[in-house]
């Protein structure tokens, strides 16, 4: 093709057809430019398509993580509600609103004291951040909610750290120095497993009475109610944020089916 155009130019120059040659040269330049632009457009489209595929893969991974987080959040809501209810029962013992039954006290006491921090699933998001690919998420609302959800989890972690501090200063030292932990845990395990594990140990009512006379120990349960209720609020907010994010991601994935 190049040789063909070259022969035409040479023929025009030989025949002194300069005006035609000039017009032809311009046309040839235009064709070359158009070819380059078309090639660039094709390359850009291919690049955009590859970027979009990568974005959708990230979104799909983030959705999987979010679904796991929903399960965790809903499970922990149940756990925190149980902790609040049990702490309120312990306060009833403190305030002489309930007769002290050792098994009941032990069950509710350890329901409050035995807890675990929320497990967050965000492997895909961390990969997105560490690889510097956050910018490929084209939906700004998805990016905003992703970032805000990370802030929400930081708030949850802060509250959990604060609650642990309260436990370590108001509840654990007093409880561990007063009771027989081995017997209490065996009894607790027996109760929560409906008798399939642990043992129906006899608990000391005298030691429980000592605990119920300790104001610092009581304050620990007051604080646990306060902290758990704050965590419940944060969990509910995270569930709403997570569900909205899943809906937005689903919309992006459906568009590209």
PDB file of C-alpha atoms in Angstrom:
ATOM      1  CA  UNK A   1       0.000   0.000   0.000  1.00  0.00           C
ATOM      2  CA  UNK A   2       2.833   2.384   0.867  1.00  0.00           C
ATOM      3  CA  UNK A   3       4.582   1.588  -2.438  1.00  0.00           C
ATOM      4  CA  UNK A   4       1.318   2.255  -4.289  1.00  0.00           C
ATOM      5  CA  UNK A   5       0.996   5.756  -2.774  1.00  0.00           C
ATOM      6  CA  UNK A   6       4.684   6.442  -3.436  1.00  0.00           C
ATOM      7  CA  UNK A   7       4.312   5.610  -7.147  1.00  0.00           C
ATOM      8  CA  UNK A   8       1.332   7.955  -7.464  1.00  0.00           C
ATOM      9  CA  UNK A   9       3.315  10.797  -5.857  1.00  0.00           C
ATOM     10  CA  UNK A  10       6.299  10.200  -8.103  1.00  0.00           C
ATOM     11  CA  UNK A  11       4.085  10.176 -11.205  1.00  0.00           C
ATOM     12  CA  UNK A  12       2.503  13.500 -10.250  1.00  0.00           C
ATOM     13  CA  UNK A  13       5.883  15.086  -9.594  1.00  0.00           C
ATOM     14  CA  UNK A  14       7.209  13.811 -12.941  1.00  0.00           C
ATOM     15  CA  UNK A  15       4.185  15.244 -14.768  1.00  0.00           C
ATOM     16  CA  UNK A  16       4.582  18.565 -12.854  1.00  0.00           C
ATOM     17  CA  UNK A  17       1.072  18.279 -11.438  1.00  0.00           C
ATOM     18  CA  UNK A  18       2.043  20.141  -8.258  1.00  0.00           C
ATOM     19  CA  UNK A  19      -1.461  21.298  -7.323  1.00  0.00           C
ATOM     20  CA  UNK A  20      -2.842  17.783  -7.595  1.00  0.00           C
ATOM     21  CA  UNK A  21       0.199  16.480  -5.743  1.00  0.00           C
ATOM     22  CA  UNK A  22      -0.374  18.971  -2.919  1.00  0.00           C
ATOM     23  CA  UNK A  23      -4.032  18.030  -2.575  1.00  0.00           C
ATOM     24  CA  UNK A  24      -3.133  14.364  -2.712  1.00  0.00           C
ATOM     25  CA  UNK A  25      -0.424  14.797  -0.061  1.00  0.00           C
ATOM     26  CA  UNK A  26      -2.892  16.482   2.272  1.00  0.00           C
ATOM     27  CA  UNK A  27      -5.385  13.684   1.711  1.00  0.00           C
ATOM     28  CA  UNK A  28      -2.719  11.121   2.436  1.00  0.00           C
ATOM     29  CA  UNK A  29      -1.816  12.901   5.683  1.00  0.00           C
ATOM     30  CA  UNK A  30      -5.488  12.975   6.680  1.00  0.00           C
ATOM     31  CA  UNK A  31      -5.784   9.252   6.019  1.00  0.00           C
ATOM     32  CA  UNK A  32      -2.704   8.534   8.132  1.00  0.00           C
ATOM     33  CA  UNK A  33      -4.017  10.688  10.983  1.00  0.00           C
ATOM     34  CA  UNK A  34      -7.412   8.993  10.783  1.00  0.00           C
ATOM     35  CA  UNK A  35      -5.700   5.611  10.908  1.00  0.00           C
ATOM     36  CA  UNK A  36      -3.739   6.620  13.977  1.00  0.00           C
ATOM     37  CA  UNK A  37      -6.869   7.969  15.694  1.00  0.00           C
ATOM     38  CA  UNK A  38      -8.795   4.785  14.933  1.00  0.00           C
ATOM     39  CA  UNK A  39      -5.930   2.683  16.303  1.00  0.00           C
ATOM     40  CA  UNK A  40      -5.804   4.810  19.450  1.00  0.00           C
ATOM     41  CA  UNK A  41      -9.567   4.524  19.869  1.00  0.00           C
ATOM     42  CA  UNK A  42      -9.361   0.739  19.590  1.00  0.00           C
ATOM     43  CA  UNK A  43      -6.513   0.630  22.100  1.00  0.00           C
ATOM     44  CA  UNK A  44      -8.419   2.914  24.468  1.00  0.00           C
ATOM     45  CA  UNK A  45     -11.528   0.760  24.191  1.00  0.00           C
ATOM     46  CA  UNK A  46      -9.492  -2.365  24.886  1.00  0.00           C
ATOM     47  CA  UNK A  47      -7.848  -0.647  27.869  1.00  0.00           C
ATOM     48  CA  UNK A  48     -11.193   0.521  29.222  1.00  0.00           C
ATOM     49  CA  UNK A  49     -12.656  -2.954  28.777  1.00  0.00           C
ATOM     50  CA  UNK A  50      -9.761  -4.546  30.686  1.00  0.00           C
ATOM     51  CA  UNK A  51     -10.064  -1.937  33.446  1.00  0.00           C
ATOM     52  CA  UNK A  52     -13.800  -2.551  33.679  1.00  0.00           C
ATOM     53  CA  UNK A  53     -13.254  -6.307  33.965  1.00  0.00           C
ATOM     54  CA  UNK A  54     -10.742  -5.708  36.755  1.00  0.00           C
ATOM     55  CA  UNK A  55     -13.191  -3.344  38.491  1.00  0.00           C
ATOM     56  CA  UNK A  56     -16.004  -5.902  38.321  1.00  0.00           C
ATOM     57  CA  UNK A  57     -13.721  -8.595  39.737  1.00  0.00           C
ATOM     58  CA  UNK A  58     -12.901  -6.309  42.674  1.00  0.00           C
ATOM     59  CA  UNK A  59     -16.587  -5.507  43.186  1.00  0.00           C
ATOM     60  CA  UNK A  60     -17.486  -9.193  43.148  1.00  0.00           C
ATOM     61  CA  UNK A  61     -14.811  -9.906  45.763  1.00  0.00           C
ATOM     62  CA  UNK A  62     -15.935  -6.991  47.913  1.00  0.00           C
ATOM     63  CA  UNK A  63     -19.523  -8.255  47.759  1.00  0.00           C
ATOM     64  CA  UNK A  64     -18.405 -11.692  49.007  1.00  0.00           C
ATOM     65  CA  UNK A  65     -16.609 -10.032  51.930  1.00  0.00           C
ATOM     66  CA  UNK A  66     -19.651  -7.887  52.685  1.00  0.00           C
ATOM     67  CA  UNK A  67     -21.947 -10.911  52.829  1.00  0.00           C
ATOM     68  CA  UNK A  68     -19.599 -12.513  55.362  1.00  0.00           C
ATOM     69  CA  UNK A  69     -19.640  -9.269  57.369  1.00  0.00           C
ATOM     70  CA  UNK A  70     -23.441  -9.289  57.427  1.00  0.00           C
ATOM     71  CA  UNK A  71     -23.407 -12.755  58.970  1.00  0.00           C
ATOM     72  CA  UNK A  72     -20.856 -11.624  61.564  1.00  0.00           C
ATOM     73  CA  UNK A  73     -22.736  -8.431  62.408  1.00  0.00           C
ATOM     74  CA  UNK A  74     -26.071 -10.195  62.863  1.00  0.00           C
ATOM     75  CA  UNK A  75     -24.455 -12.872  65.023  1.00  0.00           C
ATOM     76  CA  UNK A  76     -22.756 -10.264  67.187  1.00  0.00           C
ATOM     77  CA  UNK A  77     -25.993  -8.331  67.596  1.00  0.00           C
ATOM     78  CA  UNK A  78     -27.502 -11.428  69.190  1.00  0.00           C
ATOM     79  CA  UNK A  79     -24.405 -11.848  71.379  1.00  0.00           C
ATOM     80  CA  UNK A  80     -24.422  -8.211  72.525  1.00  0.00           C
ATOM     81  CA  UNK A  81     -28.144  -8.313  73.271  1.00  0.00           C
ATOM     82  CA  UNK A  82     -27.543 -11.390  75.411  1.00  0.00           C
ATOM     83  CA  UNK A  83     -24.735  -9.545  77.224  1.00  0.00           C
ATOM     84  CA  UNK A  84     -26.986  -6.571  77.949  1.00  0.00           C
ATOM     85  CA  UNK A  85     -29.773  -8.825  79.222  1.00  0.00           C
ATOM     86  CA  UNK A  86     -27.360 -10.806  81.407  1.00  0.00           C
ATOM     87  CA  UNK A  87     -25.744  -7.644  82.822  1.00  0.00           C
ATOM     88  CA  UNK A  88     -29.182  -6.323  83.708  1.00  0.00           C
ATOM     89  CA  UNK A  89     -29.904  -9.598  85.514  1.00  0.00           C
ATOM     90  CA  UNK A  90     -26.635  -9.236  87.473  1.00  0.00           C
ATOM     91  CA  UNK A  91     -27.669  -5.703  88.449  1.00  0.00           C
ATOM     92  CA  UNK A  92     -30.979  -7.124  89.699  1.00  0.00           C
ATOM     93  CA  UNK A  93     -28.938  -9.356  92.020  1.00  0.00           C
ATOM     94  CA  UNK A  94     -26.966  -6.317  93.177  1.00  0.00           C
ATOM     95  CA  UNK A  95     -30.135  -4.322  93.796  1.00  0.00           C
ATOM     96  CA  UNK A  96     -31.890  -7.176  95.630  1.00  0.00           C
ATOM     97  CA  UNK A  97     -34.546  -7.472  92.935  1.00  0.00           C
ATOM     98  CA  UNK A  98     -33.822 -11.154  92.456  1.00  0.00           C
ATOM     99  CA  UNK A  99     -32.987 -13.988  94.809  1.00  0.00           C
ATOM    100  CA  UNK A 100     -29.395 -15.098  94.348  1.00  0.00           C
ATOM    101  CA  UNK A 101     -29.310 -18.479  92.618  1.00  0.00           C
ATOM    102  CA  UNK A 102     -25.670 -19.490  92.070  1.00  0.00           C
ATOM    103  CA  UNK A 103     -26.182 -21.204  88.701  1.00  0.00           C
ATOM    104  CA  UNK A 104     -28.185 -18.274  87.381  1.00  0.00           C
ATOM    105  CA  UNK A 105     -25.633 -15.765  88.631  1.00  0.00           C
ATOM    106  CA  UNK A 106     -22.779 -17.761  87.116  1.00  0.00           C
ATOM    107  CA  UNK A 107     -24.475 -18.100  83.721  1.00  0.00           C
ATOM    108  CA  UNK A 108     -25.271 -14.409  83.406  1.00  0.00           C
ATOM    109  CA  UNK A 109     -21.978 -13.267  84.871  1.00  0.00           C
ATOM    110  CA  UNK A 110     -19.928 -15.242  82.326  1.00  0.00           C
ATOM    111  CA  UNK A 111     -22.294 -14.317  79.492  1.00  0.00           C
ATOM    112  CA  UNK A 112     -21.050 -10.780  80.041  1.00  0.00           C
ATOM    113  CA  UNK A 113     -17.406 -11.528  80.718  1.00  0.00           C
ATOM    114  CA  UNK A 114     -16.805 -13.961  77.858  1.00  0.00           C
ATOM    115  CA  UNK A 115     -16.762 -11.990  74.608  1.00  0.00           C
ATOM    116  CA  UNK A 116     -14.777 -11.612  71.399  1.00  0.00           C
ATOM    117  CA  UNK A 117     -14.056  -8.636  69.156  1.00  0.00           C
ATOM    118  CA  UNK A 118     -15.912  -8.415  65.862  1.00  0.00           C
ATOM    119  CA  UNK A 119     -14.115 -10.088  62.957  1.00  0.00           C
ATOM    120  CA  UNK A 120     -14.037  -7.873  59.874  1.00  0.00           C
ATOM    121  CA  UNK A 121     -13.740  -9.379  56.379  1.00  0.00           C
ATOM    122  CA  UNK A 122     -12.111  -6.845  54.049  1.00  0.00           C
ATOM    123  CA  UNK A 123      -9.359  -8.724  52.216  1.00  0.00           C
ATOM    124  CA  UNK A 124     -10.516  -7.500  48.794  1.00  0.00           C
ATOM    125  CA  UNK A 125     -10.747  -3.891  49.951  1.00  0.00           C
ATOM    126  CA  UNK A 126      -7.251  -4.053  51.429  1.00  0.00           C
ATOM    127  CA  UNK A 127      -5.922  -5.505  48.171  1.00  0.00           C
ATOM    128  CA  UNK A 128      -7.667  -2.697  46.294  1.00  0.00           C
ATOM    129  CA  UNK A 129      -6.017  -0.077  48.503  1.00  0.00           C
ATOM    130  CA  UNK A 130      -2.563  -1.665  48.637  1.00  0.00           C
ATOM    131  CA  UNK A 131      -2.453  -2.082  44.851  1.00  0.00           C
ATOM    132  CA  UNK A 132      -3.421   1.565  44.299  1.00  0.00           C
ATOM    133  CA  UNK A 133      -6.488   0.507  42.306  1.00  0.00           C
ATOM    134  CA  UNK A 134      -9.181   2.320  44.283  1.00  0.00           C
ATOM    135  CA  UNK A 135      -9.496   4.820  41.429  1.00  0.00           C
ATOM    136  CA  UNK A 136     -10.790   2.137  39.043  1.00  0.00           C
ATOM    137  CA  UNK A 137     -14.046   1.953  41.043  1.00  0.00           C
ATOM    138  CA  UNK A 138     -16.109   4.152  38.764  1.00  0.00           C
ATOM    139  CA  UNK A 139     -19.148   4.528  41.028  1.00  0.00           C
ATOM    140  CA  UNK A 140     -18.279   7.359  43.438  1.00  0.00           C
ATOM    141  CA  UNK A 141     -21.067   6.380  45.847  1.00  0.00           C
ATOM    142  CA  UNK A 142     -19.612   2.878  46.183  1.00  0.00           C
ATOM    143  CA  UNK A 143     -16.189   4.357  46.936  1.00  0.00           C
ATOM    144  CA  UNK A 144     -17.638   6.759  49.515  1.00  0.00           C
ATOM    145  CA  UNK A 145     -19.543   4.022  51.356  1.00  0.00           C
ATOM    146  CA  UNK A 146     -16.514   1.714  51.272  1.00  0.00           C
ATOM    147  CA  UNK A 147     -14.399   4.395  52.918  1.00  0.00           C
ATOM    148  CA  UNK A 148     -17.126   5.265  55.444  1.00  0.00           C
ATOM    149  CA  UNK A 149     -17.587   1.600  56.342  1.00  0.00           C
ATOM    150  CA  UNK A 150     -13.896   1.389  57.223  1.00  0.00           C
ATOM    151  CA  UNK A 151     -14.381   4.366  59.534  1.00  0.00           C
ATOM    152  CA  UNK A 152     -17.379   2.582  61.049  1.00  0.00           C
ATOM    153  CA  UNK A 153     -15.295  -0.495  61.803  1.00  0.00           C
ATOM    154  CA  UNK A 154     -12.635   1.705  63.385  1.00  0.00           C
ATOM    155  CA  UNK A 155     -15.318   3.130  65.693  1.00  0.00           C
ATOM    156  CA  UNK A 156     -16.416  -0.404  66.603  1.00  0.00           C
ATOM    157  CA  UNK A 157     -12.802  -1.349  67.353  1.00  0.00           C
ATOM    158  CA  UNK A 158     -12.444   1.758  69.521  1.00  0.00           C
ATOM    159  CA  UNK A 159     -15.547   0.852  71.550  1.00  0.00           C
ATOM    160  CA  UNK A 160     -14.387  -2.751  71.941  1.00  0.00           C
ATOM    161  CA  UNK A 161     -10.985  -1.569  73.176  1.00  0.00           C
ATOM    162  CA  UNK A 162     -12.690   0.753  75.647  1.00  0.00           C
ATOM    163  CA  UNK A 163     -14.936  -2.055  76.895  1.00  0.00           C
ATOM    164  CA  UNK A 164     -11.947  -4.347  77.337  1.00  0.00           C
ATOM    165  CA  UNK A 165     -10.243  -1.639  79.388  1.00  0.00           C
ATOM    166  CA  UNK A 166     -13.327  -1.377  81.635  1.00  0.00           C
ATOM    167  CA  UNK A 167     -13.459  -5.149  82.089  1.00  0.00           C
ATOM    168  CA  UNK A 168      -9.767  -5.331  82.947  1.00  0.00           C
ATOM    169  CA  UNK A 169     -10.093  -2.574  85.538  1.00  0.00           C
ATOM    170  CA  UNK A 170     -13.549  -3.094  87.055  1.00  0.00           C
ATOM    171  CA  UNK A 171     -14.539  -6.742  86.636  1.00  0.00           C
ATOM    172  CA  UNK A 172     -11.736  -9.212  85.930  1.00  0.00           C
ATOM    173  CA  UNK A 173      -9.376  -8.442  88.844  1.00  0.00           C
ATOM    174  CA  UNK A 174     -12.143  -8.636  91.438  1.00  0.00           C
ATOM    175  CA  UNK A 175     -13.767 -11.720  89.946  1.00  0.00           C
ATOM    176  CA  UNK A 176     -10.523 -13.669  89.447  1.00  0.00           C
ATOM    177  CA  UNK A 177      -9.338 -12.939  92.978  1.00  0.00           C
ATOM    178  CA  UNK A 178     -12.620 -14.044  94.559  1.00  0.00           C
ATOM    179  CA  UNK A 179     -13.998 -17.040  92.724  1.00  0.00           C
ATOM    180  CA  UNK A 180     -12.892 -20.516  91.668  1.00  0.00           C
ATOM    181  CA  UNK A 181     -12.714 -19.958  87.908  1.00  0.00           C
ATOM    182  CA  UNK A 182     -12.292 -23.648  87.059  1.00  0.00           C
ATOM    183  CA  UNK A 183     -15.511 -24.557  88.821  1.00  0.00           C
ATOM    184  CA  UNK A 184     -17.399 -21.582  87.354  1.00  0.00           C
ATOM    185  CA  UNK A 185     -16.366 -22.294  83.765  1.00  0.00           C
ATOM    186  CA  UNK A 186     -17.196 -25.984  84.076  1.00  0.00           C
ATOM    187  CA  UNK A 187     -20.636 -25.069  85.431  1.00  0.00           C
ATOM    188  CA  UNK A 188     -21.141 -22.441  82.718  1.00  0.00           C
ATOM    189  CA  UNK A 189     -20.150 -24.872  79.955  1.00  0.00           C
ATOM    190  CA  UNK A 190     -22.574 -27.440  81.354  1.00  0.00           C
ATOM    191  CA  UNK A 191     -25.416 -24.912  81.218  1.00  0.00           C
ATOM    192  CA  UNK A 192     -24.815 -23.496  77.728  1.00  0.00           C
ATOM    193  CA  UNK A 193     -24.276 -26.975  76.246  1.00  0.00           C
ATOM    194  CA  UNK A 194     -27.461 -28.297  77.852  1.00  0.00           C
ATOM    195  CA  UNK A 195     -25.481 -30.841  79.812  1.00  0.00           C
ATOM    196  CA  UNK A 196     -23.421 -32.252  76.945  1.00  0.00           C
ATOM    197  CA  UNK A 197     -20.170 -30.707  78.136  1.00  0.00           C
ATOM    198  CA  UNK A 198     -18.651 -29.394  81.368  1.00  0.00           C
ATOM    199  CA  UNK A 199     -20.002 -30.478  84.748  1.00  0.00           C
ATOM    200  CA  UNK A 200     -22.795 -29.523  87.144  1.00  0.00           C
ATOM    201  CA  UNK A 201     -20.442 -28.184  89.794  1.00  0.00           C
ATOM    202  CA  UNK A 202     -21.590 -26.754  93.100  1.00  0.00           C
ATOM    203  CA  UNK A 203     -20.926 -23.011  93.282  1.00  0.00           C
ATOM    204  CA  UNK A 204     -20.130 -21.045  96.411  1.00  0.00           C
ATOM    205  CA  UNK A 205     -22.981 -18.705  97.322  1.00  0.00           C
ATOM    206  CA  UNK A 206     -20.719 -17.033  99.887  1.00  0.00           C
ATOM    207  CA  UNK A 207     -18.237 -15.985  97.209  1.00  0.00           C
ATOM    208  CA  UNK A 208     -21.061 -14.639  95.069  1.00  0.00           C
ATOM    209  CA  UNK A 209     -22.276 -12.606  98.038  1.00  0.00           C
ATOM    210  CA  UNK A 210     -18.786 -11.113  98.357  1.00  0.00           C
ATOM    211  CA  UNK A 211     -18.894 -10.073  94.707  1.00  0.00           C
ATOM    212  CA  UNK A 212     -22.330  -8.535  95.155  1.00  0.00           C
ATOM    213  CA  UNK A 213     -20.987  -6.323  97.937  1.00  0.00           C
ATOM    214  CA  UNK A 214     -18.290  -4.831  95.729  1.00  0.00           C
ATOM    215  CA  UNK A 215     -19.284  -1.468  94.219  1.00  0.00           C
ATOM    216  CA  UNK A 216     -16.467  -1.489  91.650  1.00  0.00           C
ATOM    217  CA  UNK A 217     -17.611  -4.903  90.403  1.00  0.00           C
ATOM    218  CA  UNK A 218     -21.157  -3.566  90.066  1.00  0.00           C
ATOM    219  CA  UNK A 219     -19.948  -0.513  88.154  1.00  0.00           C
ATOM    220  CA  UNK A 220     -18.227  -2.831  85.696  1.00  0.00           C
ATOM    221  CA  UNK A 221     -21.593  -4.296  84.714  1.00  0.00           C
ATOM    222  CA  UNK A 222     -23.140  -0.845  84.438  1.00  0.00           C
ATOM    223  CA  UNK A 223     -20.370   0.099  82.025  1.00  0.00           C
ATOM    224  CA  UNK A 224     -20.760  -3.155  80.102  1.00  0.00           C
ATOM    225  CA  UNK A 225     -24.418  -2.317  79.431  1.00  0.00           C
ATOM    226  CA  UNK A 226     -23.457   1.161  78.271  1.00  0.00           C
ATOM    227  CA  UNK A 227     -20.681  -0.111  75.982  1.00  0.00           C
ATOM    228  CA  UNK A 228     -22.699  -2.992  74.561  1.00  0.00           C
ATOM    229  CA  UNK A 229     -25.601  -0.702  73.692  1.00  0.00           C
ATOM    230  CA  UNK A 230     -23.214   1.625  71.870  1.00  0.00           C
ATOM    231  CA  UNK A 231     -21.824  -1.354  69.969  1.00  0.00           C
ATOM    232  CA  UNK A 232     -25.339  -2.478  69.071  1.00  0.00           C
ATOM    233  CA  UNK A 233     -25.992   0.947  67.545  1.00  0.00           C
ATOM    234  CA  UNK A 234     -22.777   0.756  65.534  1.00  0.00           C
ATOM    235  CA  UNK A 235     -23.604  -2.782  64.362  1.00  0.00           C
ATOM    236  CA  UNK A 236     -27.032  -1.664  63.165  1.00  0.00           C
ATOM    237  CA  UNK A 237     -25.486   1.249  61.281  1.00  0.00           C
ATOM    238  CA  UNK A 238     -22.931  -1.076  59.695  1.00  0.00           C
ATOM    239  CA  UNK A 239     -25.665  -3.478  58.592  1.00  0.00           C
ATOM    240  CA  UNK A 240     -27.574  -0.673  56.862  1.00  0.00           C
ATOM    241  CA  UNK A 241     -24.385   0.589  55.206  1.00  0.00           C
ATOM    242  CA  UNK A 242     -23.372  -2.928  54.145  1.00  0.00           C
ATOM    243  CA  UNK A 243     -26.778  -3.767  52.678  1.00  0.00           C
ATOM    244  CA  UNK A 244     -26.811  -0.510  50.702  1.00  0.00           C
ATOM    245  CA  UNK A 245     -23.323  -1.216  49.402  1.00  0.00           C
ATOM    246  CA  UNK A 246     -24.321  -4.728  48.303  1.00  0.00           C
ATOM    247  CA  UNK A 247     -27.320  -3.292  46.416  1.00  0.00           C
ATOM    248  CA  UNK A 248     -25.103  -0.764  44.632  1.00  0.00           C
ATOM    249  CA  UNK A 249     -22.588  -3.439  43.675  1.00  0.00           C
ATOM    250  CA  UNK A 250     -25.373  -5.719  42.440  1.00  0.00           C
ATOM    251  CA  UNK A 251     -26.542  -2.900  40.152  1.00  0.00           C
ATOM    252  CA  UNK A 252     -23.049  -2.589  38.674  1.00  0.00           C
ATOM    253  CA  UNK A 253     -22.757  -6.338  38.174  1.00  0.00           C
ATOM    254  CA  UNK A 254     -26.215  -6.640  36.567  1.00  0.00           C
ATOM    255  CA  UNK A 255     -25.453  -3.868  34.070  1.00  0.00           C
ATOM    256  CA  UNK A 256     -22.498  -5.852  32.747  1.00  0.00           C
ATOM    257  CA  UNK A 257     -24.231  -9.207  32.408  1.00  0.00           C
TER     258      UNK A 257
END
